[in-house]
Tab-separated table of C-alpha atoms in Angstrom:
chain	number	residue	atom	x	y	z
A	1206	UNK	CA	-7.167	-20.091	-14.994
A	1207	UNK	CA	-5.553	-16.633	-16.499
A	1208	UNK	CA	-7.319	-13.907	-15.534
A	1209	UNK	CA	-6.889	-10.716	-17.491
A	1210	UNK	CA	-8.070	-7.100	-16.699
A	1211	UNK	CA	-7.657	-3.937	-18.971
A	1212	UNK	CA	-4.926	-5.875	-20.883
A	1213	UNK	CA	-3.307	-6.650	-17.454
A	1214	UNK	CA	-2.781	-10.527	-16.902
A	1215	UNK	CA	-2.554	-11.742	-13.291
A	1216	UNK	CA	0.123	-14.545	-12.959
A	1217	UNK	CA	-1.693	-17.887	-12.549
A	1218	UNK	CA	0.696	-19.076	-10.233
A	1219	UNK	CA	0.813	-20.866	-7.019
A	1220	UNK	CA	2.631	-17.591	-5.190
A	1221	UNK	CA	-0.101	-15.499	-6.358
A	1222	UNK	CA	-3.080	-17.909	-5.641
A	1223	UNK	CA	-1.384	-18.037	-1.959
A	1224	UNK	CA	-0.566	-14.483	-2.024
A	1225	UNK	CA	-4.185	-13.738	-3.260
A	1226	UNK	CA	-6.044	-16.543	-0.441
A	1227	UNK	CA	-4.143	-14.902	2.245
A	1228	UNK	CA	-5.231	-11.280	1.619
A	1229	UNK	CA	-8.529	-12.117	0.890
A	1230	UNK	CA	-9.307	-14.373	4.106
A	1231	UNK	CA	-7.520	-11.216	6.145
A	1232	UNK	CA	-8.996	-8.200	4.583
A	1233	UNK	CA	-12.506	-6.988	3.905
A	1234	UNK	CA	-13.625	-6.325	0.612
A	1235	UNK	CA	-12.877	-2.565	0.987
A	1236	UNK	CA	-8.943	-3.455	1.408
A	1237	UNK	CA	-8.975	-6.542	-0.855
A	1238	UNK	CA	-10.612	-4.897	-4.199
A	1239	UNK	CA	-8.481	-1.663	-3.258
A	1240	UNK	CA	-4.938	-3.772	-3.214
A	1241	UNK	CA	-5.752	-5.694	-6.339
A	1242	UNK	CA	-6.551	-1.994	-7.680
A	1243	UNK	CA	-2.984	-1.177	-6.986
A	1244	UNK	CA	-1.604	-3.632	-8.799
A	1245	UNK	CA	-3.527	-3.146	-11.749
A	1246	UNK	CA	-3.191	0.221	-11.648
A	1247	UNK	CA	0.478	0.293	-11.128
A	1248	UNK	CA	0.905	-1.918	-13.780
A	1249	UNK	CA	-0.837	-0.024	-16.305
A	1250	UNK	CA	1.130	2.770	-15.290
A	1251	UNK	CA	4.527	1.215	-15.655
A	1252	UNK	CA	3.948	-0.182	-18.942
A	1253	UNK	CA	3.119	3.450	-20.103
A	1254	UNK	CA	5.976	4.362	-18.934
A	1255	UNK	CA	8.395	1.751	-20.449
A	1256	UNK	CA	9.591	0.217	-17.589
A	1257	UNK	CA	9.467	-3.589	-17.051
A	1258	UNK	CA	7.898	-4.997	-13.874
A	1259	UNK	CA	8.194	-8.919	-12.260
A	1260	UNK	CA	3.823	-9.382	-12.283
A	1261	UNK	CA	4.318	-11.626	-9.640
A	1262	UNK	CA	6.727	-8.989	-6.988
A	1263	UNK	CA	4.182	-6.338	-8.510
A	1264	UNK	CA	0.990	-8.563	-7.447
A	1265	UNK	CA	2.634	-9.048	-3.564
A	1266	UNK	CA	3.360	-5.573	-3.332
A	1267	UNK	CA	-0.075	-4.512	-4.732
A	1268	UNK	CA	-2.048	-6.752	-2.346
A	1269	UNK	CA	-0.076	-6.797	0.720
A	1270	UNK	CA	0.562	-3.230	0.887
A	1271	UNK	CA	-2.837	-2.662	3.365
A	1272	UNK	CA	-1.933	-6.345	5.041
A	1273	UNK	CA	-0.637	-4.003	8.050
A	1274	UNK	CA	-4.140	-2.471	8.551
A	1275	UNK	CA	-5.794	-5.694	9.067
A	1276	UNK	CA	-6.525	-7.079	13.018
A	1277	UNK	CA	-4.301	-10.523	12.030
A	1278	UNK	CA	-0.942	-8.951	10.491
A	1279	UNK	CA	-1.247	-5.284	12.332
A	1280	UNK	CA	1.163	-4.552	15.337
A	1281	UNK	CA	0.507	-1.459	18.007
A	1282	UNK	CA	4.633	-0.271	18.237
A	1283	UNK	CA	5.539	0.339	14.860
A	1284	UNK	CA	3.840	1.911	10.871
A	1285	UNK	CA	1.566	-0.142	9.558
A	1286	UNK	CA	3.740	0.271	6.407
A	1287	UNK	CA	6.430	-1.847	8.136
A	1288	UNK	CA	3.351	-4.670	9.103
A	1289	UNK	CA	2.422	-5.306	5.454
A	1290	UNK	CA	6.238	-5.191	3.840
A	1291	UNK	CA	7.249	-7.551	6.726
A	1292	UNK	CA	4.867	-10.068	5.813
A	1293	UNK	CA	5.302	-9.725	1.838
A	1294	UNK	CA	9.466	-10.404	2.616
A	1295	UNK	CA	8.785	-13.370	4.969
A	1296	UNK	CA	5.766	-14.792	1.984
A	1297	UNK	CA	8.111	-14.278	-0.813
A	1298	UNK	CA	11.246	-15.741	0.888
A	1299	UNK	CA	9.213	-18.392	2.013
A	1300	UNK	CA	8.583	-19.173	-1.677
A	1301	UNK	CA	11.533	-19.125	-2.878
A	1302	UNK	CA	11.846	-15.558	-3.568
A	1303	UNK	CA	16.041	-14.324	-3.546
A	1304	UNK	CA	16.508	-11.686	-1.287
A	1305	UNK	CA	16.937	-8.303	-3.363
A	1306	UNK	CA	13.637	-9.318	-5.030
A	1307	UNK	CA	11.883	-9.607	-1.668
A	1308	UNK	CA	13.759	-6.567	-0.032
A	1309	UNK	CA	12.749	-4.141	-2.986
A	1310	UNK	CA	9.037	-5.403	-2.522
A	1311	UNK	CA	9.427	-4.718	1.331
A	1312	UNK	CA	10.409	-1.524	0.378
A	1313	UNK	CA	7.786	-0.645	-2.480
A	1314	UNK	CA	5.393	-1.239	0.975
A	1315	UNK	CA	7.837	0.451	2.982
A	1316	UNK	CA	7.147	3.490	1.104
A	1317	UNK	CA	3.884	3.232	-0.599
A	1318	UNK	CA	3.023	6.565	1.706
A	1319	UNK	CA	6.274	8.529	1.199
A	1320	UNK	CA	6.043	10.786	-1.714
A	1321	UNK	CA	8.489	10.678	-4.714
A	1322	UNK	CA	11.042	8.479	-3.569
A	1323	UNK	CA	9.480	5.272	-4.457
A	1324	UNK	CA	9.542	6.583	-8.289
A	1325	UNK	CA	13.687	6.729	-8.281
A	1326	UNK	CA	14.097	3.304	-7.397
A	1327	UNK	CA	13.458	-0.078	-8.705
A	1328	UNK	CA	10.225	-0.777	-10.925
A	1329	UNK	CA	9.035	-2.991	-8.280
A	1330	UNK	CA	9.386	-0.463	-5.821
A	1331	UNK	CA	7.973	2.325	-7.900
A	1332	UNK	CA	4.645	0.218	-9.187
A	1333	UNK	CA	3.292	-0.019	-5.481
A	1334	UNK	CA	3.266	3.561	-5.235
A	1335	UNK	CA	1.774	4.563	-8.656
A	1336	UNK	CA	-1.092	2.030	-8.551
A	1337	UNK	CA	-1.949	3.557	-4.638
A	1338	UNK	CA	-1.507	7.340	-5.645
A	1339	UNK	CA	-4.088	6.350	-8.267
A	1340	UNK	CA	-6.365	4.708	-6.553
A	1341	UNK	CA	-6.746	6.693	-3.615
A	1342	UNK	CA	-5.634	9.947	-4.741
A	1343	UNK	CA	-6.564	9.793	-7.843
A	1344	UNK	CA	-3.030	11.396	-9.108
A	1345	UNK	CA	-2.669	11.151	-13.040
A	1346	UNK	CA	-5.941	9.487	-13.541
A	1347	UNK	CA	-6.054	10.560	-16.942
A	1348	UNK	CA	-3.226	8.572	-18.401
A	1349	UNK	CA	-5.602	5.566	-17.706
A	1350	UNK	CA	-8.286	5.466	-20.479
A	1351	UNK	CA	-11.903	5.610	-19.255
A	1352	UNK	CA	-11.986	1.866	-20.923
A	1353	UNK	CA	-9.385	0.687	-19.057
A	1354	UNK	CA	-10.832	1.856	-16.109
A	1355	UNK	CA	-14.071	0.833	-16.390
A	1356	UNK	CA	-12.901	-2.476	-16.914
A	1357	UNK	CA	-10.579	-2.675	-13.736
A	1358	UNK	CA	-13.553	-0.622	-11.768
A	1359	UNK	CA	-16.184	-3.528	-12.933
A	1360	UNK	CA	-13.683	-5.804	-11.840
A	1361	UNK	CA	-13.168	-4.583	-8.386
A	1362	UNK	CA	-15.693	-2.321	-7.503
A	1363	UNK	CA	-15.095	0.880	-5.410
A	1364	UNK	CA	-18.854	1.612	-3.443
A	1365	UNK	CA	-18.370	4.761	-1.202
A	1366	UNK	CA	-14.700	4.139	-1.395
A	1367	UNK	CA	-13.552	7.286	-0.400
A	1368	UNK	CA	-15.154	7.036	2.732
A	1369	UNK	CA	-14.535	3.556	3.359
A	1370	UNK	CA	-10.731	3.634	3.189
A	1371	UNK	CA	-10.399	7.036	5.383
A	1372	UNK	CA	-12.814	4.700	7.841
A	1373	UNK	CA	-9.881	1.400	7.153
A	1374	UNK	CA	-6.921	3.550	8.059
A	1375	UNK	CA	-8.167	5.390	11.150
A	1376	UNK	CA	-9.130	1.830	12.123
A	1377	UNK	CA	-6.068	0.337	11.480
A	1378	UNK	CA	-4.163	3.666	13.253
A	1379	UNK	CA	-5.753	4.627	16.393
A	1380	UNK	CA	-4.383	2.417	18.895
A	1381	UNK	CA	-0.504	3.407	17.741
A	1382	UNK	CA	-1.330	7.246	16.764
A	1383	UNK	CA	2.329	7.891	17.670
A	1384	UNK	CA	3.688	5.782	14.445
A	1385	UNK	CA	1.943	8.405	12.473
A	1386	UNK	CA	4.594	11.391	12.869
A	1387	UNK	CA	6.346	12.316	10.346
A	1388	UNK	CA	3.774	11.228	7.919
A	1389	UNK	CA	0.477	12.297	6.302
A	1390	UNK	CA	-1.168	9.740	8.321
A	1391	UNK	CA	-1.611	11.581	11.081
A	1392	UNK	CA	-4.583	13.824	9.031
A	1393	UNK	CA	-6.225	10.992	9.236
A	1394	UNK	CA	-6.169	10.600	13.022
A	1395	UNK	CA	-7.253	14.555	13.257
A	1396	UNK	CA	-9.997	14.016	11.258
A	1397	UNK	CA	-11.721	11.023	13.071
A	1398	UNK	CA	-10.731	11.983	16.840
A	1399	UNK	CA	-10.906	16.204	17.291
A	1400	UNK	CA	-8.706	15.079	20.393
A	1401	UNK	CA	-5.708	14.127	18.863
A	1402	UNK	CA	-2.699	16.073	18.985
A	1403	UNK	CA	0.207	16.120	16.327
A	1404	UNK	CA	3.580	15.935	17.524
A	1405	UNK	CA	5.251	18.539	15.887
A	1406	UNK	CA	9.161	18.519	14.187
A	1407	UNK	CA	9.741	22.275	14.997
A	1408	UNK	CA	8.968	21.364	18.877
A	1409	UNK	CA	11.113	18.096	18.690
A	1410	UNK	CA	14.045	19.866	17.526
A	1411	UNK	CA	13.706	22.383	19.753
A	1412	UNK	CA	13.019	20.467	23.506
A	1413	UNK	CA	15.059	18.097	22.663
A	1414	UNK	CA	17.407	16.388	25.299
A	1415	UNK	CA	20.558	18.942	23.508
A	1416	UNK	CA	21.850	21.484	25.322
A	1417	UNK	CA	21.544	24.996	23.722
């Protein structure tokens, strides 16, 4: 059946009822209401903004973006960005997905936490990025109406979200604190464990294995 949120219909499709049954038997509610969020979000944003979206890349990218958090998809070696855009390019090649489609959702996932870049490239890239900035930063909140929200909040509730997520990505991050440099997600190793230290990009460049 079609489901519809704040004007937003989710593709009643057999990609997105697998795409949707995999998140939800991997994720807890925190993670799955959050990436269906995102994609709502996103796509409210992007029509706003004029630009033309696939629902169905949109709705992978919106709900597998946090996959690489979770115990089943998460690896200890590498971001947890690269778990979740991994397993959206396998699903979507898998079903019959070409392979620019599923490379620009890898990298909408890629890059969901790398600031600005996301927004210069494809729509499918960009949406990822705009539905998490609004959701858990809250960035631009006000070119959603409070209708619209309320709708997509009643939806997919958010109890003592802020805290929950910080909670979801220190989980999903603390055995492989190294894959956080370079990005903000090391503030949220320092704020859970007072014993963590940052590596730092001055210090790299400078004891580096170059000779002076």
């Amino acid at each position: 059946m079609t489901e519809t949120i704040a004007g937003i219909t989710v593709p009643d499709t057999r990609l997105v009822r697998e795409a949707t049954a995999l998140v939800r038997r991997s994720a807890d509610d925190t993670l799955f209401h959050h990436s269906r969020r995102v994609f709502l979000w996103g796509m409210l944003k992007t029509a706003a903004l004029g630009r033309e979206v696939d629902p169905e890349l949109a709705y992978v990218g919106g709900l597998f973006h946090d996959l690489g958090l979770t115990a089943e998809h998460r690896t200890k070696d590498r971001r947890f960005e690269l778990d979740g855009a991994e397993a959206a390019y396998g699903f979507l090649r898998d079903h019959g997905r070409g392979e620019e489609e599923a490379r620009n959702v890898w990298l909408a996932i890629a890059l969901h936490t790398t600031p600005e870049v996301p927004l210069h490239l494809a729509p499918e890239v960009a949406v990822v990025t705009l539905g998490v900035e609004t959701d858990v930063l809250g960035l631009e909140l006000d070119r959603i109406t409070p209708e619209q929200r309320a709708e997509v909040v009643a939806a997919h509730p958010r109890p003592d979200f802020k805290n929950r997520i910080l909670q979801a990505f220190y989980d999903g991050m603390a055995d492989r604190p190294d894959t956080t440099f370079g990005t903000m997600n090391d503030d949220v190793l320092a704020h859970f464990d007072p014993d963590f230290q940052r590596k730092d990009f001055v210090t790299v460049i400078r004891t580096n294995a170059w000779p002076e």
